[in-house]
Amino acid sequence: MEFKDYYKTLGVSKNATAEEIKKGYRKLARKHHPDVSKDPEAEKNFKEIGEAYEVLKDPEKRKLYDQYGSDWETGKQREEYQKQYQSGGYGSNFGFEGSFDTSREYSDFFETLFGSARQKGGFHRQQFQQRGEDIDASIKIPIMDAFHGGTRRINFTIQSVANDGRVTTIPKNLNVTIPKGIRSGQKIRLAGQGSPGYNGGENGDLFIKIEYEKDPVYSVEGADIYVNLPVAPWEAALGATITMPSPGGNIKLKLPADSFQGKKLRLKGKGIPAKPPGDLYVVINILLPPANNEKAKKVYEQMKDLNFNPRINFGG
Amino acid sequence: MSNQIEKVYEGVVVDDDEYISLIHLCRYCNQSQEEIVELVDEGILEPIGSLKHEWRFNYSAITRVKKVRRLQKDFEFELSTSGLVIHLLDRIEELESRLFNLGC
């Protein structure tokens, strides 16, 4: 088991004052707290930071840690400590009677020093039953899966608390039905698939938050789907029947004459089949044929005869 | 190699219309009734119904309670500060989702 340098974790010196330790912790918490940081490593990083702070902010724990830290250098002492830990009596030998943050998951190193938090009885008494923790997971799905329904595999971890208080983290994966019409941000609840209950308590639930993957063609707002449709200038000006892709397959769109750039055509009910179903919005995007040849340039020159002033509102 | 057909799990979509009672919320979040009342008084939770036994919470309240308590503990905040932080985090999430939809 490796030694954890809590001072290094918090970026403070071994002689740091309580104030410096608090400052060091706060700075890192702001950066790495999973609720505030987008970093996927945030949860893991914060675990270390939180544990370091819990030890160093408490004068009793800090004293124990400092002593242990200097003794750690001696290999023999380390062996002794580990032997005692295995026999289960370590925590009480050190005589640590302080309090624990009972909701936290501690490293093996911490538990070697301070004993198992749950053994100390701070959390569970023998006959006490506890419902298992709910698990929050999230997965990204392609828009097509929301449109047609599908199945996805989801990976998550649950925590199991044995009667002796040891917590084991168990990876799980399930094949889950993605219901047709589910919107981004909605959650699916799988009852009983969360962490197992303690001492016969019921299992927690698994909540899966659905998020849409970024799509190259479609963008979504709520249940409405937006698609950019490139058209030629004459199609927009004179009108046209255009075959275009949609999540439900190709559709024939009747583009009215005199359509302007950015015009939105609403296809009711053709969005995400949620309750109620969303709409499909086709956004017209007029593209100019490139003016890189004589023929094109001639046509554009001719267009000048239309005497069209686009900046009429600018007073120009 | 086994030919077992793997089980596919079907969950229930957590409807915006699905509510839970105060007692259920307490159980799901490991909070006492007093602790939940405190959050309602602070405006962090907004159940429908006027009396405690009539209160109905959205499922989203479960995550919200856990988040607030986590912020309180990890940042050593007052409850009112946690409330403000949660409110701002909601705003950020909303803005980010709008940006995402705009293709940014």
Short mmCIF file of C-alpha atoms in Angstrom, two decimals:
data_model
loop_
_atom_site.label_atom_id
_atom_site.label_comp_id
_atom_site.label_asym_id
_atom_site.label_seq_id
_atom_site.Cartn_x
_atom_site.Cartn_y
_atom_site.Cartn_z
CA MET A 1 0.00 0.00 0.00
CA GLU A 2 1.44 3.35 -0.94
CA PHE A 3 1.85 6.26 1.39
CA LYS A 4 -0.42 9.20 0.67
CA ASP A 5 1.21 12.58 0.96
CA TYR A 6 -1.74 14.69 2.06
CA TYR A 7 0.35 17.87 2.24
CA LYS A 8 1.40 17.43 -1.36
CA THR A 9 -2.20 16.75 -2.38
CA LEU A 10 -3.31 20.08 -0.92
CA GLY A 11 -0.23 21.90 -2.16
CA VAL A 12 0.85 23.07 1.28
CA SER A 13 4.02 22.65 3.34
CA LYS A 14 4.28 20.28 6.28
CA ASN A 15 4.26 23.29 8.63
CA ALA A 16 1.18 24.83 7.08
CA THR A 17 -1.17 26.63 9.45
CA ALA A 18 -4.82 25.67 9.69
CA GLU A 19 -5.64 28.75 7.63
CA GLU A 20 -3.20 27.78 4.87
CA ILE A 21 -4.61 24.27 4.79
CA LYS A 22 -8.14 25.63 4.48
CA LYS A 23 -7.08 27.97 1.68
CA GLY A 24 -5.25 25.20 -0.16
CA TYR A 25 -8.28 22.94 0.08
CA ARG A 26 -10.76 25.60 -1.04
CA LYS A 27 -8.71 26.50 -4.08
CA LEU A 28 -8.58 22.88 -5.20
CA ALA A 29 -12.20 22.14 -4.31
CA ARG A 30 -13.34 24.96 -6.54
CA LYS A 31 -11.34 23.51 -9.39
CA HIS A 32 -12.02 19.80 -8.98
CA HIS A 33 -15.37 19.35 -7.28
CA PRO A 34 -17.50 17.10 -9.51
CA ASP A 35 -20.54 19.38 -9.19
CA VAL A 36 -18.54 22.34 -10.43
CA SER A 37 -15.98 20.84 -12.78
CA LYS A 38 -16.51 19.31 -16.21
CA ASP A 39 -13.43 17.11 -15.92
CA PRO A 40 -14.27 13.37 -16.05
CA GLU A 41 -11.43 12.81 -13.58
CA ALA A 42 -12.98 15.31 -11.17
CA GLU A 43 -14.66 12.76 -8.91
CA LYS A 44 -11.46 10.77 -8.49
CA ASN A 45 -9.33 13.87 -7.93
CA PHE A 46 -11.76 15.30 -5.45
CA LYS A 47 -11.82 12.08 -3.43
CA GLU A 48 -8.10 12.49 -2.75
CA ILE A 49 -8.45 16.18 -1.98
CA GLY A 50 -11.39 15.64 0.34
CA GLU A 51 -9.64 12.88 2.22
CA ALA A 52 -6.45 14.96 2.60
CA TYR A 53 -8.42 17.88 3.98
CA GLU A 54 -10.36 15.75 6.42
CA VAL A 55 -7.10 14.51 7.92
CA LEU A 56 -5.18 17.78 7.94
CA LYS A 57 -7.96 20.04 9.18
CA ASP A 58 -8.51 17.96 12.31
CA PRO A 59 -5.64 18.53 14.77
CA GLU A 60 -5.99 15.04 16.24
CA LYS A 61 -5.98 13.27 12.89
CA ARG A 62 -3.16 15.49 11.66
CA LYS A 63 -1.00 14.66 14.66
CA LEU A 64 -1.55 10.94 14.10
CA TYR A 65 -0.78 11.29 10.43
CA ASP A 66 2.39 13.28 10.99
CA GLN A 67 3.64 10.68 13.42
CA TYR A 68 2.72 7.82 11.15
CA GLY A 69 4.28 9.60 8.22
CA SER A 70 7.68 9.82 9.81
CA ASP A 71 7.45 6.23 11.02
CA TRP A 72 6.48 5.06 7.56
CA GLU A 73 10.07 5.47 6.48
CA THR A 74 11.03 2.51 8.62
CA GLY A 75 10.02 -0.55 6.65
CA LYS A 76 9.74 -2.68 9.76
CA GLN A 77 7.17 -0.41 11.38
CA ARG A 78 5.16 -0.45 8.18
CA GLU A 79 5.03 -4.25 8.22
CA GLU A 80 3.88 -4.23 11.80
CA TYR A 81 1.12 -1.78 11.10
CA GLN A 82 -0.11 -3.80 8.16
CA LYS A 83 -0.13 -6.99 10.19
CA GLN A 84 -2.19 -5.34 12.87
CA TYR A 85 -4.56 -3.95 10.28
CA GLN A 86 -5.15 -7.42 8.84
CA SER A 87 -6.07 -8.79 12.23
CA GLY A 88 -8.66 -6.09 12.46
CA GLY A 89 -7.40 -4.50 15.62
CA TYR A 90 -5.39 -1.68 14.19
CA GLY A 91 -7.68 1.22 14.62
CA SER A 92 -8.24 0.60 18.26
CA ASN A 93 -4.51 0.16 18.90
CA PHE A 94 -3.90 3.66 17.79
CA GLY A 95 -6.66 4.70 20.06
CA PHE A 96 -8.28 7.01 17.59
CA GLU A 97 -11.67 7.93 18.91
CA GLY A 98 -12.51 10.88 16.74
CA SER A 99 -15.40 11.30 14.33
CA PHE A 100 -15.63 10.28 10.70
CA ASP A 101 -17.34 11.68 7.69
CA THR A 102 -19.62 8.71 7.33
CA SER A 103 -20.74 9.44 3.78
CA ARG A 104 -17.25 9.39 2.37
CA GLU A 105 -15.43 6.50 0.78
CA TYR A 106 -11.92 6.25 2.20
CA SER A 107 -8.71 4.93 0.71
CA ASP A 108 -7.06 1.81 2.13
CA PHE A 109 -4.27 4.06 3.39
CA PHE A 110 -6.72 6.16 5.43
CA GLU A 111 -8.41 3.11 6.90
CA THR A 112 -5.04 1.66 7.90
CA LEU A 113 -4.42 4.78 9.93
CA PHE A 114 -7.81 5.50 11.40
CA GLY A 115 -9.63 2.22 11.23
CA SER A 116 -12.69 1.53 9.16
CA ALA A 117 -15.24 4.27 9.58
CA ARG A 118 -18.05 1.79 9.57
CA GLN A 119 -16.39 -0.51 12.08
CA LYS A 120 -16.27 2.39 14.45
CA GLY A 121 -20.00 2.32 14.41
CA GLY A 122 -20.39 5.90 13.35
CA PHE A 123 -22.74 4.91 10.58
CA HIS A 124 -24.48 1.62 11.11
CA ARG A 125 -25.40 -0.23 14.22
CA GLN A 126 -25.80 -4.01 13.96
CA GLN A 127 -29.52 -4.35 13.42
CA PHE A 128 -29.92 -1.21 11.39
CA GLN A 129 -31.29 -1.58 7.88
CA GLN A 130 -30.44 0.89 5.20
CA ARG A 131 -31.80 1.36 1.72
CA GLY A 132 -29.09 1.11 -0.95
CA GLU A 133 -27.87 4.28 -2.62
CA ASP A 134 -29.51 5.44 -5.81
CA ILE A 135 -27.13 5.61 -8.72
CA ASP A 136 -27.16 8.50 -11.17
CA ALA A 137 -25.71 7.66 -14.56
CA SER A 138 -25.93 9.35 -17.91
CA ILE A 139 -25.53 8.24 -21.50
CA LYS A 140 -25.36 10.01 -24.81
CA ILE A 141 -27.53 8.60 -27.57
CA PRO A 142 -27.77 9.46 -31.25
CA ILE A 143 -30.90 11.39 -32.17
CA MET A 144 -32.00 8.45 -34.28
CA ASP A 145 -32.27 6.25 -31.19
CA ALA A 146 -34.63 8.79 -29.63
CA PHE A 147 -36.63 8.93 -32.84
CA HIS A 148 -36.95 5.20 -33.39
CA GLY A 149 -36.23 3.74 -29.97
CA GLY A 150 -33.38 1.30 -29.41
CA THR A 151 -31.19 -0.40 -26.83
CA ARG A 152 -27.98 0.82 -25.28
CA ARG A 153 -25.44 -0.72 -22.99
CA ILE A 154 -24.72 1.30 -19.89
CA ASN A 155 -21.70 0.95 -17.58
CA PHE A 156 -21.85 2.11 -14.00
CA THR A 157 -20.53 1.14 -10.56
CA ILE A 158 -22.42 0.25 -7.41
CA GLN A 159 -21.18 0.10 -3.85
CA SER A 160 -21.83 -2.87 -1.65
CA VAL A 161 -21.39 -2.60 2.12
CA ALA A 162 -20.58 -5.89 3.82
CA ASN A 163 -21.52 -6.57 7.43
CA ASP A 164 -17.99 -5.84 8.61
CA GLY A 165 -18.29 -2.39 7.12
CA ARG A 166 -16.00 -2.89 4.13
CA VAL A 167 -17.18 -1.20 1.00
CA THR A 168 -16.58 -2.86 -2.34
CA THR A 169 -17.08 -1.10 -5.63
CA ILE A 170 -18.63 -3.36 -8.23
CA PRO A 171 -18.75 -2.47 -11.91
CA LYS A 172 -21.99 -3.36 -13.62
CA ASN A 173 -23.34 -3.09 -17.08
CA LEU A 174 -26.85 -3.54 -18.40
CA ASN A 175 -28.58 -3.49 -21.74
CA VAL A 176 -31.27 -0.85 -21.45
CA THR A 177 -34.23 -0.07 -23.70
CA ILE A 178 -34.19 3.47 -25.02
CA PRO A 179 -37.86 4.38 -25.28
CA LYS A 180 -38.99 5.93 -28.53
CA GLY A 181 -39.62 9.64 -28.13
CA ILE A 182 -37.38 10.27 -25.14
CA ARG A 183 -36.13 13.84 -24.93
CA SER A 184 -32.64 14.99 -24.07
CA GLY A 185 -32.42 15.58 -20.33
CA GLN A 186 -35.13 13.10 -19.40
CA LYS A 187 -34.32 10.27 -17.04
CA ILE A 188 -35.12 6.57 -17.09
CA ARG A 189 -35.55 4.86 -13.74
CA LEU A 190 -34.66 1.20 -13.28
CA ALA A 191 -36.03 0.21 -9.88
CA GLY A 192 -33.76 -1.92 -7.74
CA GLN A 193 -30.70 -1.66 -10.02
CA GLY A 194 -28.82 0.74 -7.75
CA SER A 195 -26.56 -0.18 -4.87
CA PRO A 196 -27.71 -3.12 -2.78
CA GLY A 197 -29.33 -2.36 0.58
CA TYR A 198 -27.47 -2.84 3.83
CA ASN A 199 -28.53 -5.57 6.22
CA GLY A 200 -31.51 -6.59 4.17
CA GLY A 201 -32.59 -3.09 3.24
CA GLU A 202 -34.02 -2.63 -0.23
CA ASN A 203 -31.85 -1.85 -3.25
CA GLY A 204 -31.51 1.67 -4.52
CA ASP A 205 -32.64 2.63 -8.01
CA LEU A 206 -30.65 3.37 -11.14
CA PHE A 207 -31.45 6.71 -12.79
CA ILE A 208 -30.15 7.10 -16.31
CA LYS A 209 -30.10 10.61 -17.73
CA ILE A 210 -30.41 10.67 -21.50
CA GLU A 211 -28.50 13.22 -23.54
CA TYR A 212 -28.44 13.56 -27.30
CA GLU A 213 -25.14 13.27 -29.14
CA LYS A 214 -24.19 16.15 -31.37
CA ASP A 215 -25.50 15.38 -34.84
CA PRO A 216 -23.92 16.71 -38.05
CA VAL A 217 -27.30 17.24 -39.71
CA TYR A 218 -29.90 17.76 -37.01
CA SER A 219 -30.08 19.97 -33.97
CA VAL A 220 -32.75 19.59 -31.32
CA GLU A 221 -34.55 21.90 -28.94
CA GLY A 222 -36.89 20.06 -26.64
CA ALA A 223 -38.81 17.79 -28.98
CA ASP A 224 -38.34 19.98 -32.07
CA ILE A 225 -35.75 19.02 -34.65
CA TYR A 226 -34.00 21.62 -36.80
CA VAL A 227 -32.35 20.81 -40.11
CA ASN A 228 -30.44 23.17 -42.35
CA LEU A 229 -31.44 22.75 -45.99
CA PRO A 230 -29.01 24.15 -48.57
CA VAL A 231 -30.84 25.37 -51.69
CA ALA A 232 -29.87 27.05 -54.95
CA PRO A 233 -30.89 30.69 -55.48
CA TRP A 234 -33.32 29.79 -58.26
CA GLU A 235 -34.97 27.15 -56.06
CA ALA A 236 -35.59 29.73 -53.37
CA ALA A 237 -36.67 32.38 -55.85
CA LEU A 238 -38.85 30.29 -58.13
CA GLY A 239 -39.91 27.56 -55.74
CA ALA A 240 -39.05 23.84 -56.06
CA THR A 241 -39.85 20.34 -54.87
CA ILE A 242 -36.81 19.11 -52.95
CA THR A 243 -36.10 15.61 -51.66
CA MET A 244 -34.39 15.93 -48.33
CA PRO A 245 -33.39 13.62 -45.42
CA SER A 246 -35.32 13.55 -42.19
CA PRO A 247 -35.03 11.25 -39.17
CA GLY A 248 -38.04 9.33 -40.41
CA GLY A 249 -36.62 8.90 -43.92
CA ASN A 250 -36.51 11.05 -47.06
CA ILE A 251 -39.29 13.57 -47.54
CA LYS A 252 -40.39 15.63 -50.53
CA LEU A 253 -40.48 19.25 -49.48
CA LYS A 254 -42.41 21.81 -51.48
CA LEU A 255 -40.39 25.00 -51.25
CA PRO A 256 -42.60 28.00 -52.01
CA ALA A 257 -41.42 30.67 -54.43
CA ASP A 258 -39.84 33.80 -53.04
CA SER A 259 -38.33 32.02 -50.03
CA PHE A 260 -35.81 34.18 -48.19
CA GLN A 261 -32.57 33.18 -46.51
CA GLY A 262 -33.23 31.63 -43.07
CA LYS A 263 -36.91 30.99 -43.77
CA LYS A 264 -38.26 28.26 -41.49
CA LEU A 265 -40.68 25.70 -42.79
CA ARG A 266 -42.55 23.85 -40.08
CA LEU A 267 -43.46 20.20 -40.56
CA LYS A 268 -45.87 19.56 -37.75
CA GLY A 269 -45.47 16.40 -35.74
CA LYS A 270 -42.37 15.26 -37.61
CA GLY A 271 -39.99 15.99 -34.74
CA ILE A 272 -39.14 13.71 -31.83
CA PRO A 273 -42.16 11.44 -31.19
CA ALA A 274 -42.49 12.61 -27.58
CA LYS A 275 -45.76 13.33 -25.77
CA PRO A 276 -46.76 15.63 -27.44
CA PRO A 277 -44.69 15.04 -30.62
CA GLY A 278 -42.33 17.82 -31.62
CA ASP A 279 -42.08 19.46 -35.02
CA LEU A 280 -39.44 19.35 -37.74
CA TYR A 281 -38.20 22.78 -38.78
CA VAL A 282 -36.45 23.09 -42.14
CA VAL A 283 -34.25 26.16 -42.25
CA ILE A 284 -33.54 27.45 -45.74
CA ASN A 285 -29.92 28.21 -46.48
CA ILE A 286 -29.34 29.75 -49.89
CA LEU A 287 -25.94 28.92 -51.35
CA LEU A 288 -24.45 30.90 -54.23
CA PRO A 289 -22.93 29.05 -57.17
CA PRO A 290 -19.20 29.94 -57.13
CA ALA A 291 -18.27 32.82 -59.44
CA ASN A 292 -15.05 31.23 -60.56
CA ASN A 293 -15.75 30.81 -64.27
CA GLU A 294 -16.81 33.00 -67.18
CA LYS A 295 -20.30 31.51 -67.51
CA ALA A 296 -21.15 32.17 -63.86
CA LYS A 297 -19.72 35.67 -63.91
CA LYS A 298 -21.85 36.47 -66.96
CA VAL A 299 -25.01 35.35 -65.17
CA TYR A 300 -24.20 37.40 -62.12
CA GLU A 301 -23.52 40.48 -64.26
CA GLN A 302 -26.94 39.99 -65.81
CA MET A 303 -28.53 39.87 -62.37
CA LYS A 304 -27.44 43.45 -61.83
CA ASP A 305 -30.22 44.41 -64.24
CA LEU A 306 -32.68 43.43 -61.52
CA ASN A 307 -31.76 46.72 -59.87
CA PHE A 308 -31.97 45.18 -56.43
CA ASN A 309 -30.65 47.17 -53.47
CA PRO A 310 -30.05 44.93 -50.43
CA ARG A 311 -28.99 47.88 -48.27
CA ILE A 312 -32.05 49.96 -48.82
CA ASN A 313 -32.58 50.19 -45.07
CA PHE A 314 -29.09 51.48 -44.45
CA GLY A 315 -29.89 54.68 -46.31
CA GLY A 316 -27.20 53.80 -48.83
CA MET B 1 -19.59 -19.37 -26.32
CA SER B 2 -23.03 -19.27 -24.77
CA ASN B 3 -26.12 -18.68 -26.82
CA GLN B 4 -27.90 -16.97 -23.98
CA ILE B 5 -30.02 -14.07 -25.05
CA GLU B 6 -28.99 -11.17 -22.89
CA LYS B 7 -31.69 -9.58 -20.84
CA VAL B 8 -32.72 -6.10 -21.87
CA TYR B 9 -33.90 -3.89 -19.05
CA GLU B 10 -36.78 -1.56 -19.51
CA GLY B 11 -37.03 1.39 -17.20
CA VAL B 12 -39.75 3.91 -16.62
CA VAL B 13 -39.30 7.39 -18.01
CA VAL B 14 -39.28 9.75 -15.08
CA ASP B 15 -42.15 11.93 -16.09
CA ASP B 16 -42.30 15.55 -15.25
CA ASP B 17 -45.75 14.70 -13.98
CA GLU B 18 -44.56 12.03 -11.60
CA TYR B 19 -44.33 13.21 -8.02
CA ILE B 20 -43.07 11.82 -4.76
CA SER B 21 -44.18 12.57 -1.22
CA LEU B 22 -42.14 14.08 1.61
CA ILE B 23 -41.69 10.66 3.21
CA HIS B 24 -40.40 9.14 -0.02
CA LEU B 25 -38.04 12.04 -0.58
CA CYS B 26 -36.64 11.64 2.93
CA ARG B 27 -36.05 7.97 2.28
CA TYR B 28 -34.41 8.42 -1.13
CA CYS B 29 -32.09 11.18 0.14
CA ASN B 30 -31.41 9.93 3.66
CA GLN B 31 -32.73 13.14 5.18
CA SER B 32 -35.00 13.72 8.13
CA GLN B 33 -38.26 15.58 7.64
CA GLU B 34 -36.80 18.59 9.43
CA GLU B 35 -33.88 18.63 7.02
CA ILE B 36 -36.20 18.66 4.00
CA VAL B 37 -38.40 21.32 5.56
CA GLU B 38 -35.28 23.43 5.98
CA LEU B 39 -34.61 23.19 2.24
CA VAL B 40 -38.20 24.12 1.41
CA ASP B 41 -38.04 27.11 3.76
CA GLU B 42 -34.84 28.22 2.07
CA GLY B 43 -36.53 28.03 -1.32
CA ILE B 44 -34.20 25.37 -2.63
CA LEU B 45 -37.07 22.92 -3.07
CA GLU B 46 -40.46 24.03 -4.30
CA PRO B 47 -43.04 21.31 -3.73
CA ILE B 48 -46.62 21.72 -4.79
CA GLY B 49 -49.19 21.60 -2.01
CA SER B 50 -49.42 23.79 1.06
CA LEU B 51 -49.25 21.44 4.04
CA LYS B 52 -46.34 19.09 4.71
CA HIS B 53 -48.39 15.95 4.19
CA GLU B 54 -49.72 17.41 0.91
CA TRP B 55 -46.30 18.24 -0.49
CA ARG B 56 -45.43 16.66 -3.82
CA PHE B 57 -41.88 16.88 -5.23
CA ASN B 58 -40.53 16.28 -8.71
CA TYR B 59 -38.08 13.42 -9.08
CA SER B 60 -35.45 16.03 -9.78
CA ALA B 61 -35.68 17.03 -6.11
CA ILE B 62 -33.72 13.90 -5.16
CA THR B 63 -30.62 14.96 -7.11
CA ARG B 64 -31.08 18.52 -5.94
CA VAL B 65 -31.08 17.60 -2.26
CA LYS B 66 -27.98 15.45 -2.66
CA LYS B 67 -26.20 18.21 -4.55
CA VAL B 68 -27.02 20.89 -1.98
CA ARG B 69 -25.87 18.75 0.94
CA ARG B 70 -22.71 17.83 -0.94
CA LEU B 71 -21.92 21.49 -1.62
CA GLN B 72 -22.60 22.38 2.00
CA LYS B 73 -20.27 19.71 3.24
CA ASP B 74 -17.46 19.90 0.69
CA PHE B 75 -17.27 23.68 0.51
CA GLU B 76 -18.29 24.34 4.10
CA PHE B 77 -21.04 26.65 2.89
CA GLU B 78 -24.00 28.07 4.72
CA LEU B 79 -27.23 26.62 3.42
CA SER B 80 -28.16 29.91 1.74
CA THR B 81 -24.86 29.94 -0.15
CA SER B 82 -25.48 26.39 -1.37
CA GLY B 83 -28.88 27.51 -2.55
CA LEU B 84 -27.36 30.31 -4.59
CA VAL B 85 -24.68 28.03 -6.05
CA ILE B 86 -27.28 25.46 -7.12
CA HIS B 87 -29.31 28.19 -8.73
CA LEU B 88 -26.28 29.41 -10.69
CA LEU B 89 -25.30 25.88 -11.69
CA ASP B 90 -28.84 25.43 -13.08
CA ARG B 91 -28.41 28.58 -15.13
CA ILE B 92 -25.07 27.39 -16.50
CA GLU B 93 -26.58 24.06 -17.50
CA GLU B 94 -29.44 25.79 -19.24
CA LEU B 95 -27.11 28.11 -21.14
CA GLU B 96 -24.79 25.27 -22.13
CA SER B 97 -27.66 23.28 -23.51
CA ARG B 98 -28.80 26.27 -25.54
CA LEU B 99 -25.30 26.71 -26.93
CA PHE B 100 -25.19 23.05 -27.80
CA ASN B 101 -28.44 23.32 -29.72
CA LEU B 102 -27.09 26.31 -31.61
CA GLY B 103 -24.29 24.07 -32.80
CA CYS B 104 -21.48 25.59 -30.74
#
